[in-house]
Amino acid sequence: MALVLGGGCASREGQGRHQYPVPEMTIAISFDDGPSEKTEQLLAVLRENNVKATFFLVGQLVENNPEKTRLIFTEGHEIGNHSYGFEGLGKNGKAGEAAIRESLRATSAIIKETTGKEPVYFRAPNLDYSDTLTGVVKDMGMSLIGAGVSGRDWEADISTEEIISNILGAAKDGGIILLHERHSGDTERTIRAVPVIVHELRLRGYEIVSVGELAKKKGVSPEAGIRYDSIGNAMNGRADNTPPLKESYINQFLIGNVMSPGETGTPRFDILSRHFNVITAENAMKPSSLQREKGIFTFEQADRMVDAVLAQGLKVHGHTLAWHQQSPDWMNHEGISRSEAMENLSAHVKTVAAHFKGRVISWDVLNEAIIDNPPEPADWRASLRQSPWYKAIGPDYVEFVFKTAREADPGAKLYYNDYNLDNQNKALAVYNMVRELNEKNPDTGGRPLIDGVGMQGHYRLNTNTDNVRLSMERFISLGVELSITELDIQAGSDSRQTDRQLVEQGAVYAGLFSLFREYAAHIGRVSIWGLDDGSSWRSAASPCLFDRELKAKPAFYAVLNPVSFIAENSIKLIREAKQGEASYGTPVIGPNPDPLWNNVPALPVDQYLMAWQGASGTVKALWDEKNLYVLVQVHNAELNKASPNTYEQDSVEVFIDEDNQKTSFFRKDDGQYRVNFDNETSFNPPSAGTGFVSAAAVREKSYTVTMTIPFKTIVPAADSFIGFDVQINGASAQGIRQSVAVWNDTTGNSFQDTSGYGVLKLIKN
Ligand code: XIL
């Protein structure tokens, strides 16, 4: 990096010559140890460069230099407390608690007297902190400020260049720069470094502000007694530094997380209790943990955890009494008689529910009893999973287990809990089941049998919140309580997340929590499944609010304040559409591709929308004044067209938005064209089929589709753009769609919304 020293290019005229990028990052700058004989000189440099900083002032020097102190303040800088006589107040100092208190008090008092404003930030001399000092700072309502980005300008032989490179090397979004307006060496080397640092940081896209302004920008209200080396950004802010999540949801619903007995009494438990007010045992209260051997109940671990959680003032939710997983084989093995299975179920439920009676607020009585995407949701019995309990007892095990639980602990709210309840068929089956059982049992202990429905909420980036909303409304209409019981949002793979994925994940969390706030009157609890990405059951997909180092991710801030998260990130969330080119020419459409295609660039259709990564391929496009011609080559397909739903068959779909207006709904220039590997076609709207011609050719696990798609509303010209996308549907051997790959639009909504399409430029020669 070429560094330019001196005023020159970084002076105000200099800035005029430079086009700084629009800042996307914020960093704070602070100067310690003043006021001094250098104050005016430093203030002039800051003024010239249009920077507002934080000055940590020494009380005694404030007392001796009231004019300089006032000048700092009236020029718009922020003033912090830096002790009274720069005495050692921390671990290395001799000051006792009373002396510490007096030093801080006197300093804040003189600053207030001089400027009219009492400081809210404290930085310890030599960054020497101790618990006693921290306690005093907390009592005084101040936050502790460290120095994440230090110039080390106090070092004896350090040069201006080294100060600059120390800062530029450590700079990061949310960081706090430490420099000195006075130190034992040549203070002017610091003052010379300032314009260069400011200029270089602005070139990199930083806005340079005071500590208070940084906190504001990051939406963090610094807390008394907490030390900040950097503030509030996704990448910093440890879980135990961040504002308590639960306070954002007071009077709305409980907010929870999971833990294991081993975490009792650890720092992780402190973090859990800082942010959450209800705990679910991730595994410790499941049947296999509590009654691995028939008749031998092992409550020790769970008890230890539950009692610690209660002692901390948090609530406990019980998970789970009956499930097809994590249950010992003896309970409901193949061939067991109905009566023996019922005895086993009732003994387990009675003993466990009675044991925790009074200590849990609610139970997941039955977990995951309905199959995925049931074809006949109106018949909930036919939608029941063929689980061991079902096979041994039959569909009435559902009612039986709830009745048994109600008797054993009439005080606990009884929940039915399941995943994928954003699937409308599954939600409908659950709805029908709960409705029937509650109508049949309107008064068990003064109320209907099932108190609540738990939507687990294991979601992904393409989860559609509209479906979550529909299901929530459906369950609320039953008059039961609703809880979100195991929320996590997968984003990324291999334990890595791109910056974009972090923000997109935050956006999904924000969208969901906005929804939850809307329905807060009906929601009992929202629990996240996992404190941090490292401990999550879906660790590789980084689904939690905290990262592996327990730092708050964008997702955390999204939950803390969904509205401001969306407002602050909306620009970043606009996805740049991919752009491809269509060449000019009129190919012959037939089973063997016209040689004209050879020179057309291929675009990849390889972004997957579902967990399974099946068929993918490439697409090429040609155009003339009448038609768009499309060639899709698909590989890795297990060819299957058994499903009556054409989109579930191995097929390709082309989406066209002729005027490239990216509307959120289809207009007359928009169309969807589907061709399966057998050249069977379907269209949306159906009229889009007029004049359409296609051919398909299969070779082992590959197939090729060519199409002639007449333009409906435009006569295209060279160098114009149309909205365009391609989707490859991959069917499983059972004929169910298990994989979807696209060129650009990852919303999964291309069939009704053109806003996510890529763009095709029509090239002539
Ligand atoms: C998971 C736990 O998180 C894992 O530690 C364990 O190995 C398997 O179970 N739905 C549920 C939870 O109801 O109990 C599951 O928890 C996740 C899916």
CSV table of C-alpha atoms in Angstrom, one decimal, residues 7-290:
chain,number,residue,atom,x,y,z
A,7,GLY,CA,-2.0,16.9,4.9
A,8,GLY,CA,-1.9,16.8,1.1
A,9,CYS,CA,-4.3,14.3,-0.3
A,10,ALA,CA,-6.3,13.8,2.8
A,11,SER,CA,-7.0,17.5,3.5
A,12,ARG,CA,-10.4,18.8,2.7
A,13,GLU,CA,-9.3,19.8,-0.9
A,14,GLY,CA,-7.7,16.4,-1.1
A,15,GLN,CA,-11.0,14.7,-0.2
A,16,GLY,CA,-12.7,16.6,-2.9
A,17,ARG,CA,-10.5,14.9,-5.4
A,18,HIS,CA,-11.3,11.5,-4.1
A,19,GLN,CA,-14.6,9.7,-4.6
A,20,TYR,CA,-14.9,7.7,-1.4
A,21,PRO,CA,-17.3,4.8,-1.7
A,22,VAL,CA,-20.6,4.9,0.1
A,23,PRO,CA,-19.6,3.7,3.6
A,24,GLU,CA,-20.8,0.2,4.5
A,25,MET,CA,-18.8,-0.1,7.7
A,26,THR,CA,-18.4,2.0,10.8
A,27,ILE,CA,-15.4,2.4,13.0
A,28,ALA,CA,-15.0,4.6,16.1
A,29,ILE,CA,-11.9,6.7,16.8
A,30,SER,CA,-10.8,7.7,20.3
A,31,PHE,CA,-7.9,9.7,21.8
A,32,ASP,CA,-6.7,9.2,25.4
A,33,ASP,CA,-5.0,11.2,28.1
A,34,GLY,CA,-5.9,14.8,27.3
A,35,PRO,CA,-6.6,17.6,27.5
A,36,SER,CA,-3.0,18.6,26.7
A,37,GLU,CA,-0.8,21.2,25.0
A,38,LYS,CA,-1.7,19.3,21.8
A,39,THR,CA,-5.4,19.5,22.1
A,40,GLU,CA,-5.9,22.5,19.7
A,41,GLN,CA,-3.6,21.0,17.1
A,42,LEU,CA,-5.4,17.7,17.1
A,43,LEU,CA,-8.8,19.4,17.0
A,44,ALA,CA,-7.7,21.3,13.9
A,45,VAL,CA,-6.8,18.1,12.1
A,46,LEU,CA,-10.0,16.5,13.0
A,47,ARG,CA,-12.0,19.6,12.0
A,48,GLU,CA,-10.2,19.7,8.6
A,49,ASN,CA,-10.9,16.0,8.0
A,50,ASN,CA,-14.5,16.3,9.3
A,51,VAL,CA,-14.1,13.6,12.0
A,52,LYS,CA,-15.9,13.5,15.3
A,53,ALA,CA,-14.1,11.4,17.9
A,54,THR,CA,-14.3,10.3,21.5
A,55,PHE,CA,-11.8,11.8,23.9
A,56,PHE,CA,-11.1,9.9,27.1
A,57,LEU,CA,-10.0,12.7,29.5
A,58,VAL,CA,-8.1,12.6,32.8
A,59,GLY,CA,-10.1,14.4,35.5
A,60,GLN,CA,-7.2,16.4,37.0
A,61,LEU,CA,-6.3,17.7,33.5
A,62,VAL,CA,-9.9,18.7,32.9
A,63,GLU,CA,-9.8,20.6,36.1
A,64,ASN,CA,-6.6,22.4,35.0
A,65,ASN,CA,-7.7,23.0,31.4
A,66,PRO,CA,-11.4,23.8,31.4
A,67,GLU,CA,-11.2,25.9,28.2
A,68,LYS,CA,-9.6,23.0,26.2
A,69,THR,CA,-12.2,20.6,27.6
A,70,ARG,CA,-15.0,22.9,26.5
A,71,LEU,CA,-13.5,23.3,23.1
A,72,ILE,CA,-13.4,19.5,22.6
A,73,PHE,CA,-17.0,19.3,23.6
A,74,THR,CA,-18.3,22.3,21.5
A,75,GLU,CA,-16.6,21.0,18.4
A,76,GLY,CA,-18.9,18.0,18.6
A,77,HIS,CA,-16.6,15.4,20.1
A,78,GLU,CA,-17.7,13.0,22.8
A,79,ILE,CA,-16.0,12.9,26.2
A,80,GLY,CA,-15.3,9.8,28.2
A,81,ASN,CA,-13.9,9.2,31.7
A,82,HIS,CA,-10.3,8.2,31.9
A,83,SER,CA,-9.8,8.3,35.8
A,84,TYR,CA,-8.8,11.3,37.8
A,85,GLY,CA,-5.0,11.1,38.0
A,86,PHE,CA,-4.2,8.3,35.6
A,87,GLU,CA,-3.6,6.1,38.6
A,88,GLY,CA,-3.6,2.3,38.4
A,89,LEU,CA,-7.2,1.3,39.1
A,90,GLY,CA,-7.2,-2.3,37.9
A,91,LYS,CA,-5.4,-5.6,38.6
A,92,ASN,CA,-2.0,-3.9,38.5
A,93,GLY,CA,-2.9,-0.9,40.7
A,94,LYS,CA,-3.0,-0.4,44.4
A,95,ALA,CA,-6.2,1.5,44.6
A,96,GLY,CA,-8.9,0.0,46.8
A,97,GLU,CA,-12.5,0.1,46.0
A,98,ALA,CA,-13.1,3.5,47.8
A,99,ALA,CA,-10.2,5.1,45.9
A,100,ILE,CA,-11.5,3.8,42.6
A,101,ARG,CA,-14.9,5.1,43.3
A,102,GLU,CA,-13.6,8.5,44.2
A,103,SER,CA,-11.3,8.7,41.1
A,104,LEU,CA,-14.2,7.9,38.8
A,105,ARG,CA,-16.7,10.1,40.6
A,106,ALA,CA,-14.4,13.1,40.7
A,107,THR,CA,-13.7,12.8,37.0
A,108,SER,CA,-17.3,12.5,35.9
A,109,ALA,CA,-18.2,15.4,38.2
A,110,ILE,CA,-15.6,17.7,36.7
A,111,ILE,CA,-16.5,16.8,33.2
A,112,LYS,CA,-20.1,17.4,33.9
A,113,GLU,CA,-19.3,20.7,35.6
A,114,THR,CA,-17.2,21.8,32.6
A,115,THR,CA,-19.4,20.6,29.7
A,116,GLY,CA,-22.8,20.1,31.2
A,117,LYS,CA,-22.7,16.4,30.2
A,118,GLU,CA,-21.9,13.4,32.3
A,119,PRO,CA,-19.8,10.8,30.5
A,120,VAL,CA,-21.3,7.3,29.8
A,121,TYR,CA,-18.0,5.6,28.8
A,122,PHE,CA,-15.0,4.8,30.8
A,123,ARG,CA,-11.6,3.6,29.7
A,124,ALA,CA,-9.1,2.4,32.3
A,125,PRO,CA,-5.6,3.8,32.3
A,126,ASN,CA,-3.4,1.3,30.6
A,127,LEU,CA,-6.5,-0.8,29.9
A,128,ASP,CA,-6.0,-2.3,33.3
A,129,TYR,CA,-9.3,-3.6,34.5
A,130,SER,CA,-10.3,-5.7,37.5
A,131,ASP,CA,-13.6,-7.0,38.8
A,132,THR,CA,-13.7,-4.3,41.5
A,133,LEU,CA,-13.2,-1.6,38.9
A,134,THR,CA,-15.8,-3.1,36.6
A,135,GLY,CA,-18.2,-3.2,39.5
A,136,VAL,CA,-17.7,0.5,40.3
A,137,VAL,CA,-18.0,1.4,36.6
A,138,LYS,CA,-21.3,-0.5,36.5
A,139,ASP,CA,-22.6,1.2,39.6
A,140,MET,CA,-21.9,4.5,37.9
A,141,GLY,CA,-23.9,3.5,34.9
A,142,MET,CA,-20.9,3.6,32.5
A,143,SER,CA,-19.8,1.0,30.0
A,144,LEU,CA,-16.1,0.0,29.7
A,145,ILE,CA,-14.4,0.7,26.5
A,146,GLY,CA,-11.4,-1.4,25.4
A,147,ALA,CA,-9.3,-0.9,22.3
A,148,GLY,CA,-9.9,-3.4,19.6
A,149,VAL,CA,-7.9,-1.4,17.1
A,150,SER,CA,-4.8,0.1,18.7
A,151,GLY,CA,-2.2,2.3,17.1
A,152,ARG,CA,0.3,1.4,19.9
A,153,ASP,CA,1.4,5.0,19.5
A,154,TRP,CA,2.7,5.2,23.1
A,155,GLU,CA,5.6,2.9,22.2
A,156,ALA,CA,8.9,4.6,22.4
A,157,ASP,CA,10.4,4.2,18.9
A,158,ILE,CA,7.3,3.8,16.9
A,159,SER,CA,7.1,5.7,13.6
A,160,THR,CA,4.1,7.4,12.0
A,161,GLU,CA,4.0,4.7,9.3
A,162,GLU,CA,3.9,2.0,12.0
A,163,ILE,CA,1.1,3.7,13.8
A,164,ILE,CA,-0.8,3.9,10.5
A,165,SER,CA,-0.2,0.3,9.6
A,166,ASN,CA,-1.1,-0.9,13.1
A,167,ILE,CA,-4.5,0.7,12.7
A,168,LEU,CA,-5.1,-0.2,9.1
A,169,GLY,CA,-4.1,-3.8,9.8
A,170,ALA,CA,-6.5,-4.3,12.6
A,171,ALA,CA,-9.4,-2.1,11.4
A,172,LYS,CA,-12.7,-3.9,11.2
A,173,ASP,CA,-16.4,-3.0,11.1
A,174,GLY,CA,-17.5,-2.0,14.6
A,175,GLY,CA,-14.0,-1.6,15.8
A,176,ILE,CA,-12.7,1.1,18.3
A,177,ILE,CA,-9.5,2.8,17.4
A,178,LEU,CA,-7.2,3.9,20.2
A,179,LEU,CA,-4.8,6.7,19.8
A,180,HIS,CA,-3.3,9.3,22.2
A,181,GLU,CA,-3.4,13.1,22.1
A,182,ARG,CA,-0.5,13.0,24.5
A,183,HIS,CA,2.1,10.4,25.3
A,184,SER,CA,5.7,10.1,26.4
A,185,GLY,CA,7.1,10.1,22.8
A,186,ASP,CA,6.7,12.6,20.0
A,187,THR,CA,2.9,13.2,20.0
A,188,GLU,CA,3.0,14.8,16.6
A,189,ARG,CA,3.7,11.5,15.0
A,190,THR,CA,0.2,10.5,16.1
A,191,ILE,CA,-1.3,13.7,14.8
A,192,ARG,CA,0.4,13.2,11.5
A,193,ALA,CA,-1.0,9.7,11.2
A,194,VAL,CA,-4.6,10.8,11.7
A,195,PRO,CA,-5.3,12.3,8.2
A,196,VAL,CA,-3.8,9.3,6.5
A,197,ILE,CA,-5.7,6.8,8.6
A,198,VAL,CA,-8.9,8.6,8.0
A,199,HIS,CA,-8.3,8.8,4.3
A,200,GLU,CA,-7.3,5.2,3.9
A,201,LEU,CA,-10.3,4.0,6.0
A,202,ARG,CA,-12.7,6.1,4.0
A,203,LEU,CA,-11.3,4.6,0.8
A,204,ARG,CA,-12.1,1.2,2.2
A,205,GLY,CA,-15.7,2.1,2.8
A,206,TYR,CA,-15.6,3.1,6.5
A,207,GLU,CA,-17.4,5.8,8.2
A,208,ILE,CA,-15.4,7.2,11.1
A,209,VAL,CA,-17.3,8.2,14.2
A,210,SER,CA,-17.3,8.6,18.0
A,211,VAL,CA,-17.9,5.6,20.2
A,212,GLY,CA,-21.4,6.8,21.0
A,213,GLU,CA,-22.2,7.2,17.3
A,214,LEU,CA,-20.9,3.7,16.5
A,215,ALA,CA,-23.2,2.2,19.1
A,216,LYS,CA,-26.1,4.1,17.7
A,217,LYS,CA,-25.2,2.9,14.2
A,218,LYS,CA,-25.0,-0.7,15.3
A,219,GLY,CA,-28.3,-0.4,17.2
A,220,VAL,CA,-26.6,-1.4,20.4
A,221,SER,CA,-27.3,0.4,23.7
A,222,PRO,CA,-24.1,-0.1,25.6
A,223,GLU,CA,-24.7,-1.6,29.0
A,224,ALA,CA,-23.3,-0.5,32.3
A,225,GLY,CA,-20.4,-2.6,33.5
A,226,ILE,CA,-19.9,-4.4,30.1
A,227,ARG,CA,-16.6,-4.0,28.3
A,228,TYR,CA,-16.7,-3.3,24.6
A,229,ASP,CA,-13.6,-3.7,22.5
A,230,SER,CA,-15.8,-3.3,19.5
A,231,ILE,CA,-19.5,-2.7,19.2
A,232,GLY,CA,-22.5,-4.6,18.3
A,233,ASN,CA,-21.7,-5.7,14.8
A,234,ALA,CA,-22.5,-9.2,13.7
A,235,MET,CA,-18.8,-10.1,13.8
A,236,ASN,CA,-18.2,-8.9,17.3
A,237,GLY,CA,-20.4,-8.6,20.3
A,238,ARG,CA,-20.0,-11.8,22.2
A,239,ALA,CA,-23.1,-13.4,23.4
A,240,ASP,CA,-22.5,-12.2,26.9
A,241,ASN,CA,-21.9,-8.6,25.7
A,242,THR,CA,-25.1,-8.3,23.7
A,243,PRO,CA,-28.4,-6.9,24.8
A,244,PRO,CA,-30.6,-9.6,26.4
A,245,LEU,CA,-32.9,-11.0,23.7
A,246,LYS,CA,-35.6,-11.8,26.2
A,247,GLU,CA,-36.1,-8.2,27.0
A,248,SER,CA,-37.2,-7.6,23.4
A,249,TYR,CA,-40.1,-10.0,24.0
A,250,ILE,CA,-41.3,-9.1,27.4
A,251,ASN,CA,-45.2,-9.2,27.4
A,252,GLN,CA,-45.2,-11.0,24.0
A,253,PHE,CA,-44.1,-14.6,24.5
A,254,LEU,CA,-41.5,-16.6,26.2
A,255,ILE,CA,-38.3,-17.0,24.3
A,256,GLY,CA,-36.3,-20.1,24.8
A,257,ASN,CA,-33.4,-22.3,23.8
A,258,VAL,CA,-32.1,-25.9,24.5
A,259,MET,CA,-29.5,-27.2,26.9
A,260,SER,CA,-28.0,-30.4,28.2
A,261,PRO,CA,-27.4,-31.2,31.9
A,262,GLY,CA,-23.6,-30.9,31.3
A,263,GLU,CA,-24.0,-27.2,30.7
A,264,THR,CA,-25.4,-26.5,34.2
A,265,GLY,CA,-23.1,-24.1,35.9
A,266,THR,CA,-20.9,-23.3,32.9
A,267,PRO,CA,-20.5,-19.9,31.1
A,268,ARG,CA,-22.8,-21.2,28.4
A,269,PHE,CA,-25.5,-21.4,31.0
A,270,ASP,CA,-24.9,-17.8,32.0
A,271,ILE,CA,-25.4,-16.8,28.3
A,272,LEU,CA,-28.5,-18.9,28.0
A,273,SER,CA,-30.0,-17.3,31.1
A,274,ARG,CA,-29.0,-13.8,29.9
A,275,HIS,CA,-30.9,-14.2,26.7
A,276,PHE,CA,-33.7,-16.7,27.3
A,277,ASN,CA,-36.4,-17.3,29.8
A,278,VAL,CA,-37.4,-20.9,29.1
A,279,ILE,CA,-35.3,-24.0,28.5
A,280,THR,CA,-36.0,-27.3,26.7
A,281,ALA,CA,-33.8,-30.3,27.4
A,282,GLU,CA,-32.2,-31.0,24.0
A,283,ASN,CA,-32.1,-34.8,24.8
A,284,ALA,CA,-32.2,-35.3,28.5
A,285,MET,CA,-36.0,-35.8,28.9
A,286,LYS,CA,-36.6,-38.0,25.9
A,287,PRO,CA,-37.7,-41.6,26.6
A,288,SER,CA,-34.3,-43.2,26.0
A,289,SER,CA,-32.7,-40.8,28.5
A,290,LEU,CA,-35.3,-41.4,31.2
